[in-house]
């Protein structure tokens, strides 16, 4: 296992960050200030967060501690059969990769959405 902590923000976590969620704000601060903390915003989840709360995408994309994950061809192929692209892209992004051999944790304010899915979840509800 790696000592690095990789966290995927789903659309609900991104919206919550824009509304002042303390736990989401702490994640953003740590990703910016502490080595080994990595925070990711899947592009499809970023779109849904911006639809729910306009301005969210521009704000989060400007933060230095957040890496926006593009919708590349492997992601497109994984999402093609899914109903909700935001959740599907977040789940795809949480899979293990060479850069994230242990995968990533999905931060969310809607943990029930992830019940039964093959992801680890960080509940941002205080």
Short mmCIF file of N, CA and C in Angstrom, two decimals:
data_model
loop_
_atom_site.label_atom_id
_atom_site.label_comp_id
_atom_site.label_asym_id
_atom_site.label_seq_id
_atom_site.Cartn_x
_atom_site.Cartn_y
_atom_site.Cartn_z
N UNK A 1 0.84 -1.20 0.00
CA UNK A 1 0.00 0.00 0.00
C UNK A 1 0.87 1.25 0.00
N UNK A 2 0.37 2.27 -0.62
CA UNK A 2 1.05 3.55 -0.72
C UNK A 2 0.67 4.43 0.47
N UNK A 3 1.57 5.33 0.84
CA UNK A 3 1.27 6.30 1.90
C UNK A 3 0.44 7.47 1.38
N UNK A 4 0.37 7.62 0.07
CA UNK A 4 -0.39 8.72 -0.52
C UNK A 4 -1.88 8.49 -0.35
N UNK A 5 -2.61 9.58 -0.24
CA UNK A 5 -4.06 9.51 -0.11
C UNK A 5 -4.67 10.17 -1.34
N UNK A 6 -5.39 9.38 -2.14
CA UNK A 6 -6.02 9.86 -3.36
C UNK A 6 -7.53 9.89 -3.14
N UNK A 7 -8.12 11.06 -3.37
CA UNK A 7 -9.55 11.24 -3.13
C UNK A 7 -10.21 11.82 -4.37
N UNK A 8 -11.30 11.18 -4.78
CA UNK A 8 -12.11 11.64 -5.90
C UNK A 8 -13.31 12.40 -5.31
N UNK A 9 -13.52 13.63 -5.77
CA UNK A 9 -14.72 14.36 -5.38
C UNK A 9 -15.84 14.01 -6.34
N UNK A 10 -16.95 13.48 -5.83
CA UNK A 10 -18.09 13.28 -6.73
C UNK A 10 -18.83 14.61 -6.85
N UNK A 11 -19.87 14.65 -7.67
CA UNK A 11 -20.58 15.92 -7.89
C UNK A 11 -21.19 16.48 -6.62
N UNK A 12 -21.64 15.60 -5.71
CA UNK A 12 -22.24 16.11 -4.47
C UNK A 12 -21.19 16.73 -3.57
N UNK A 13 -19.99 16.18 -3.56
CA UNK A 13 -18.89 16.74 -2.76
C UNK A 13 -18.46 18.10 -3.31
N UNK A 14 -18.44 18.21 -4.64
CA UNK A 14 -18.06 19.48 -5.26
C UNK A 14 -19.08 20.57 -4.93
N UNK A 15 -20.35 20.23 -5.01
CA UNK A 15 -21.41 21.18 -4.68
C UNK A 15 -21.32 21.58 -3.21
N UNK A 16 -21.08 20.60 -2.36
CA UNK A 16 -20.95 20.87 -0.93
C UNK A 16 -19.77 21.79 -0.62
N UNK A 17 -18.67 21.59 -1.34
CA UNK A 17 -17.51 22.46 -1.14
C UNK A 17 -17.87 23.91 -1.44
N UNK A 18 -18.64 24.12 -2.48
CA UNK A 18 -19.07 25.47 -2.84
C UNK A 18 -20.06 26.08 -1.86
N UNK A 19 -20.66 25.21 -1.06
CA UNK A 19 -21.64 25.69 -0.07
C UNK A 19 -21.03 25.78 1.33
N UNK A 20 -19.70 25.62 1.41
CA UNK A 20 -19.02 25.79 2.69
C UNK A 20 -18.93 24.55 3.56
N UNK A 21 -19.10 23.36 3.00
CA UNK A 21 -18.97 22.13 3.78
C UNK A 21 -17.57 22.08 4.39
N UNK A 22 -17.50 21.96 5.71
CA UNK A 22 -16.23 22.02 6.44
C UNK A 22 -15.31 20.86 6.05
N UNK A 23 -15.85 19.66 5.93
CA UNK A 23 -15.00 18.51 5.60
C UNK A 23 -14.46 18.61 4.18
N UNK A 24 -15.27 19.07 3.24
CA UNK A 24 -14.80 19.27 1.87
C UNK A 24 -13.71 20.34 1.84
N UNK A 25 -13.90 21.41 2.59
CA UNK A 25 -12.90 22.47 2.66
C UNK A 25 -11.59 21.97 3.24
N UNK A 26 -11.66 21.11 4.22
CA UNK A 26 -10.44 20.54 4.81
C UNK A 26 -9.69 19.67 3.80
N UNK A 27 -10.44 18.90 3.03
CA UNK A 27 -9.80 18.08 1.99
C UNK A 27 -9.07 18.97 0.98
N UNK A 28 -9.72 20.03 0.56
CA UNK A 28 -9.12 20.94 -0.41
C UNK A 28 -7.86 21.59 0.18
N UNK A 29 -7.93 22.00 1.42
CA UNK A 29 -6.76 22.60 2.07
C UNK A 29 -5.61 21.60 2.16
N UNK A 30 -5.90 20.39 2.61
CA UNK A 30 -4.84 19.39 2.74
C UNK A 30 -4.21 19.03 1.40
N UNK A 31 -5.03 18.92 0.36
CA UNK A 31 -4.50 18.59 -0.97
C UNK A 31 -3.56 19.69 -1.45
N UNK A 32 -3.81 20.90 -1.04
CA UNK A 32 -2.95 22.01 -1.43
C UNK A 32 -1.71 22.12 -0.55
N UNK A 33 -1.85 21.85 0.74
CA UNK A 33 -0.79 22.15 1.70
C UNK A 33 0.06 20.96 2.14
N UNK A 34 -0.45 19.74 2.02
CA UNK A 34 0.27 18.59 2.58
C UNK A 34 0.72 17.63 1.49
N UNK A 35 1.98 17.25 1.53
CA UNK A 35 2.46 16.25 0.56
C UNK A 35 1.74 14.91 0.76
N UNK A 36 1.49 14.23 -0.34
CA UNK A 36 0.86 12.92 -0.26
C UNK A 36 -0.66 12.94 -0.27
N UNK A 37 -1.26 14.12 -0.32
CA UNK A 37 -2.71 14.25 -0.41
C UNK A 37 -3.05 14.71 -1.82
N UNK A 38 -3.89 13.95 -2.51
CA UNK A 38 -4.25 14.25 -3.89
C UNK A 38 -5.77 14.26 -4.02
N UNK A 39 -6.27 15.30 -4.64
CA UNK A 39 -7.71 15.49 -4.80
C UNK A 39 -8.02 15.63 -6.29
N UNK A 40 -9.02 14.87 -6.75
CA UNK A 40 -9.36 14.83 -8.17
C UNK A 40 -10.82 15.19 -8.39
N UNK A 41 -11.07 15.87 -9.51
CA UNK A 41 -12.41 16.24 -9.92
C UNK A 41 -12.65 15.65 -11.31
N UNK A 42 -13.38 14.53 -11.41
CA UNK A 42 -13.69 13.98 -12.73
C UNK A 42 -14.53 14.99 -13.53
N UNK A 43 -14.20 15.17 -14.79
CA UNK A 43 -14.85 16.19 -15.62
C UNK A 43 -16.37 16.05 -15.65
N UNK A 44 -16.88 14.82 -15.77
CA UNK A 44 -18.34 14.64 -15.84
C UNK A 44 -19.02 15.02 -14.53
N UNK A 45 -18.37 14.73 -13.41
CA UNK A 45 -18.92 15.13 -12.11
C UNK A 45 -18.85 16.64 -11.95
N UNK A 46 -17.81 17.25 -12.50
CA UNK A 46 -17.67 18.70 -12.44
C UNK A 46 -18.79 19.39 -13.20
N UNK A 47 -19.16 18.83 -14.34
CA UNK A 47 -20.28 19.38 -15.12
C UNK A 47 -21.58 19.32 -14.31
N UNK A 48 -21.86 18.17 -13.69
CA UNK A 48 -23.10 18.04 -12.91
C UNK A 48 -23.10 18.94 -11.70
N UNK A 49 -21.94 19.11 -11.05
CA UNK A 49 -21.86 20.02 -9.91
C UNK A 49 -22.14 21.45 -10.35
N UNK A 50 -21.63 21.82 -11.52
CA UNK A 50 -21.85 23.17 -12.02
C UNK A 50 -23.32 23.38 -12.42
N UNK A 51 -23.97 22.34 -12.91
CA UNK A 51 -25.40 22.45 -13.22
C UNK A 51 -26.21 22.67 -11.95
N UNK A 52 -25.81 21.99 -10.87
CA UNK A 52 -26.52 22.12 -9.60
C UNK A 52 -26.22 23.46 -8.92
N UNK A 53 -24.99 23.92 -9.09
CA UNK A 53 -24.57 25.18 -8.46
C UNK A 53 -23.64 25.91 -9.42
N UNK A 54 -24.20 26.78 -10.27
CA UNK A 54 -23.39 27.48 -11.27
C UNK A 54 -22.19 28.20 -10.66
N UNK A 55 -21.06 28.05 -11.35
CA UNK A 55 -19.81 28.66 -10.89
C UNK A 55 -18.90 27.66 -10.19
N UNK A 56 -19.43 26.50 -9.83
CA UNK A 56 -18.65 25.50 -9.12
C UNK A 56 -17.48 25.01 -9.95
N UNK A 57 -17.71 24.73 -11.23
CA UNK A 57 -16.65 24.18 -12.08
C UNK A 57 -15.48 25.15 -12.19
N UNK A 58 -15.77 26.40 -12.49
CA UNK A 58 -14.70 27.38 -12.63
C UNK A 58 -13.93 27.56 -11.33
N UNK A 59 -14.65 27.59 -10.22
CA UNK A 59 -14.01 27.77 -8.91
C UNK A 59 -13.09 26.59 -8.58
N UNK A 60 -13.61 25.38 -8.68
CA UNK A 60 -12.81 24.22 -8.31
C UNK A 60 -11.64 24.01 -9.26
N UNK A 61 -11.84 24.24 -10.54
CA UNK A 61 -10.77 24.05 -11.51
C UNK A 61 -9.63 25.03 -11.28
N UNK A 62 -9.90 26.16 -10.64
CA UNK A 62 -8.87 27.17 -10.37
C UNK A 62 -8.06 26.87 -9.12
N UNK A 63 -8.52 25.95 -8.29
CA UNK A 63 -7.81 25.67 -7.04
C UNK A 63 -6.56 24.83 -7.32
N UNK A 64 -5.43 25.21 -6.74
CA UNK A 64 -4.17 24.52 -7.05
C UNK A 64 -4.09 23.09 -6.53
N UNK A 65 -4.87 22.71 -5.54
CA UNK A 65 -4.80 21.37 -4.98
C UNK A 65 -5.68 20.34 -5.66
N UNK A 66 -6.42 20.75 -6.70
CA UNK A 66 -7.36 19.84 -7.36
C UNK A 66 -6.92 19.57 -8.80
N UNK A 67 -6.90 18.30 -9.15
CA UNK A 67 -6.58 17.89 -10.51
C UNK A 67 -7.87 17.49 -11.21
N UNK A 68 -8.18 18.14 -12.32
CA UNK A 68 -9.36 17.79 -13.10
C UNK A 68 -9.00 16.61 -13.99
N UNK A 69 -9.80 15.55 -13.91
CA UNK A 69 -9.56 14.34 -14.71
C UNK A 69 -10.38 14.42 -16.00
N UNK A 70 -9.68 14.41 -17.11
CA UNK A 70 -10.33 14.50 -18.42
C UNK A 70 -11.12 13.24 -18.72
N UNK A 71 -12.02 13.38 -19.65
CA UNK A 71 -12.79 12.26 -20.15
C UNK A 71 -12.03 11.70 -21.36
N UNK A 72 -11.10 10.81 -21.09
CA UNK A 72 -10.30 10.21 -22.16
C UNK A 72 -11.03 9.00 -22.75
N UNK A 73 -10.46 8.40 -23.78
CA UNK A 73 -11.12 7.28 -24.46
C UNK A 73 -11.44 6.11 -23.53
N UNK A 74 -10.51 5.65 -22.67
CA UNK A 74 -10.88 4.56 -21.77
C UNK A 74 -12.05 4.92 -20.85
N UNK A 75 -12.09 6.17 -20.40
CA UNK A 75 -13.22 6.60 -19.56
C UNK A 75 -14.51 6.62 -20.36
N UNK A 76 -14.45 7.10 -21.59
CA UNK A 76 -15.64 7.13 -22.45
C UNK A 76 -16.18 5.72 -22.63
N UNK A 77 -15.31 4.78 -22.90
CA UNK A 77 -15.75 3.39 -23.11
C UNK A 77 -16.36 2.80 -21.84
N UNK A 78 -15.83 3.17 -20.68
CA UNK A 78 -16.36 2.67 -19.41
C UNK A 78 -17.71 3.31 -19.08
N UNK A 79 -17.92 4.56 -19.50
CA UNK A 79 -19.14 5.29 -19.18
C UNK A 79 -20.27 5.08 -20.17
N UNK A 80 -19.95 4.60 -21.34
CA UNK A 80 -20.92 4.53 -22.44
C UNK A 80 -22.22 3.84 -22.07
N UNK A 81 -22.19 2.82 -21.27
CA UNK A 81 -23.40 2.09 -20.93
C UNK A 81 -24.06 2.54 -19.65
N UNK A 82 -23.58 3.61 -19.03
CA UNK A 82 -24.10 4.05 -17.74
C UNK A 82 -25.19 5.10 -17.89
N UNK A 83 -26.08 5.16 -16.92
CA UNK A 83 -27.16 6.14 -16.93
C UNK A 83 -26.68 7.52 -16.49
N UNK A 84 -25.86 7.57 -15.45
CA UNK A 84 -25.39 8.85 -14.91
C UNK A 84 -23.89 8.97 -15.12
N UNK A 85 -23.50 9.90 -15.91
CA UNK A 85 -22.09 10.06 -16.22
C UNK A 85 -21.29 10.58 -15.04
N UNK A 86 -21.87 11.41 -14.21
CA UNK A 86 -21.14 11.98 -13.08
C UNK A 86 -20.69 10.88 -12.13
N UNK A 87 -21.61 10.03 -11.71
CA UNK A 87 -21.26 8.94 -10.80
C UNK A 87 -20.35 7.93 -11.49
N UNK A 88 -20.64 7.64 -12.75
CA UNK A 88 -19.84 6.66 -13.48
C UNK A 88 -18.40 7.13 -13.66
N UNK A 89 -18.21 8.41 -13.96
CA UNK A 89 -16.85 8.92 -14.13
C UNK A 89 -16.11 8.94 -12.79
N UNK A 90 -16.82 9.25 -11.72
CA UNK A 90 -16.21 9.22 -10.39
C UNK A 90 -15.79 7.80 -10.03
N UNK A 91 -16.66 6.84 -10.30
CA UNK A 91 -16.35 5.44 -10.01
C UNK A 91 -15.17 4.97 -10.87
N UNK A 92 -15.17 5.32 -12.14
CA UNK A 92 -14.08 4.96 -13.04
C UNK A 92 -12.76 5.55 -12.52
N UNK A 93 -12.81 6.81 -12.10
CA UNK A 93 -11.61 7.49 -11.62
C UNK A 93 -11.07 6.89 -10.33
N UNK A 94 -11.93 6.24 -9.56
CA UNK A 94 -11.50 5.64 -8.29
C UNK A 94 -10.81 4.29 -8.47
N UNK A 95 -10.85 3.73 -9.68
CA UNK A 95 -10.19 2.45 -9.93
C UNK A 95 -8.68 2.59 -9.78
N UNK A 96 -8.01 1.49 -9.43
CA UNK A 96 -6.54 1.52 -9.37
C UNK A 96 -5.95 1.84 -10.75
N UNK A 97 -4.87 2.63 -10.73
CA UNK A 97 -4.12 2.98 -11.93
C UNK A 97 -2.64 2.91 -11.57
N UNK A 98 -1.75 3.00 -12.55
CA UNK A 98 -0.33 3.04 -12.21
C UNK A 98 0.02 4.19 -11.26
N UNK A 99 -0.65 5.34 -11.41
CA UNK A 99 -0.40 6.48 -10.52
C UNK A 99 -1.08 6.32 -9.16
N UNK A 100 -2.15 5.53 -9.11
CA UNK A 100 -2.91 5.29 -7.89
C UNK A 100 -3.10 3.78 -7.73
N UNK A 101 -2.04 3.06 -7.37
CA UNK A 101 -2.13 1.60 -7.34
C UNK A 101 -3.16 1.04 -6.36
N UNK A 102 -3.49 1.81 -5.34
CA UNK A 102 -4.51 1.38 -4.37
C UNK A 102 -5.88 1.93 -4.71
N UNK A 103 -5.99 2.61 -5.84
CA UNK A 103 -7.24 3.25 -6.21
C UNK A 103 -7.42 4.53 -5.42
N UNK A 104 -8.63 5.02 -5.38
CA UNK A 104 -8.92 6.27 -4.68
C UNK A 104 -10.22 6.12 -3.90
N UNK A 105 -10.40 7.00 -2.97
CA UNK A 105 -11.62 7.06 -2.15
C UNK A 105 -12.55 8.10 -2.77
N UNK A 106 -13.83 7.80 -2.83
CA UNK A 106 -14.81 8.76 -3.35
C UNK A 106 -15.38 9.55 -2.18
N UNK A 107 -15.16 10.87 -2.20
CA UNK A 107 -15.75 11.76 -1.21
C UNK A 107 -17.13 12.18 -1.71
N UNK A 108 -18.12 12.12 -0.83
CA UNK A 108 -19.51 12.37 -1.23
C UNK A 108 -20.34 12.86 -0.06
N UNK A 109 -21.43 13.55 -0.36
CA UNK A 109 -22.42 13.85 0.66
C UNK A 109 -23.65 12.95 0.48
N UNK A 110 -23.54 12.02 -0.45
CA UNK A 110 -24.62 11.08 -0.72
C UNK A 110 -24.08 9.65 -0.70
N UNK A 111 -23.67 9.16 0.48
CA UNK A 111 -23.04 7.84 0.54
C UNK A 111 -23.96 6.69 0.11
N UNK A 112 -25.27 6.85 0.24
CA UNK A 112 -26.18 5.78 -0.18
C UNK A 112 -26.10 5.53 -1.67
N UNK A 113 -25.75 6.55 -2.45
CA UNK A 113 -25.58 6.42 -3.90
C UNK A 113 -24.54 5.34 -4.22
N UNK A 114 -23.57 5.18 -3.35
CA UNK A 114 -22.45 4.28 -3.61
C UNK A 114 -22.63 2.89 -2.99
N UNK A 115 -23.75 2.67 -2.32
CA UNK A 115 -24.00 1.37 -1.71
C UNK A 115 -24.00 0.28 -2.79
N UNK A 116 -23.20 -0.74 -2.56
CA UNK A 116 -23.12 -1.86 -3.50
C UNK A 116 -22.15 -1.65 -4.64
N UNK A 117 -21.54 -0.47 -4.73
CA UNK A 117 -20.56 -0.20 -5.78
C UNK A 117 -19.15 -0.54 -5.28
N UNK A 118 -18.25 -0.88 -6.18
CA UNK A 118 -16.91 -1.29 -5.76
C UNK A 118 -15.97 -0.10 -5.49
N UNK A 119 -16.38 0.78 -4.59
CA UNK A 119 -15.55 1.93 -4.23
C UNK A 119 -15.53 2.10 -2.72
N UNK A 120 -14.46 2.72 -2.25
CA UNK A 120 -14.40 3.14 -0.85
C UNK A 120 -14.98 4.55 -0.78
N UNK A 121 -15.72 4.84 0.28
CA UNK A 121 -16.46 6.10 0.37
C UNK A 121 -16.04 6.87 1.61
N UNK A 122 -15.92 8.19 1.44
CA UNK A 122 -15.70 9.11 2.54
C UNK A 122 -16.93 10.00 2.62
N UNK A 123 -17.71 9.86 3.69
CA UNK A 123 -18.95 10.60 3.89
C UNK A 123 -18.60 12.01 4.40
N UNK A 124 -18.97 13.03 3.65
CA UNK A 124 -18.67 14.41 4.03
C UNK A 124 -19.78 15.07 4.84
N UNK A 125 -20.75 14.29 5.27
CA UNK A 125 -21.80 14.84 6.13
C UNK A 125 -21.27 14.91 7.55
N UNK A 126 -21.37 16.10 8.12
CA UNK A 126 -20.83 16.29 9.48
C UNK A 126 -21.84 15.90 10.53
#
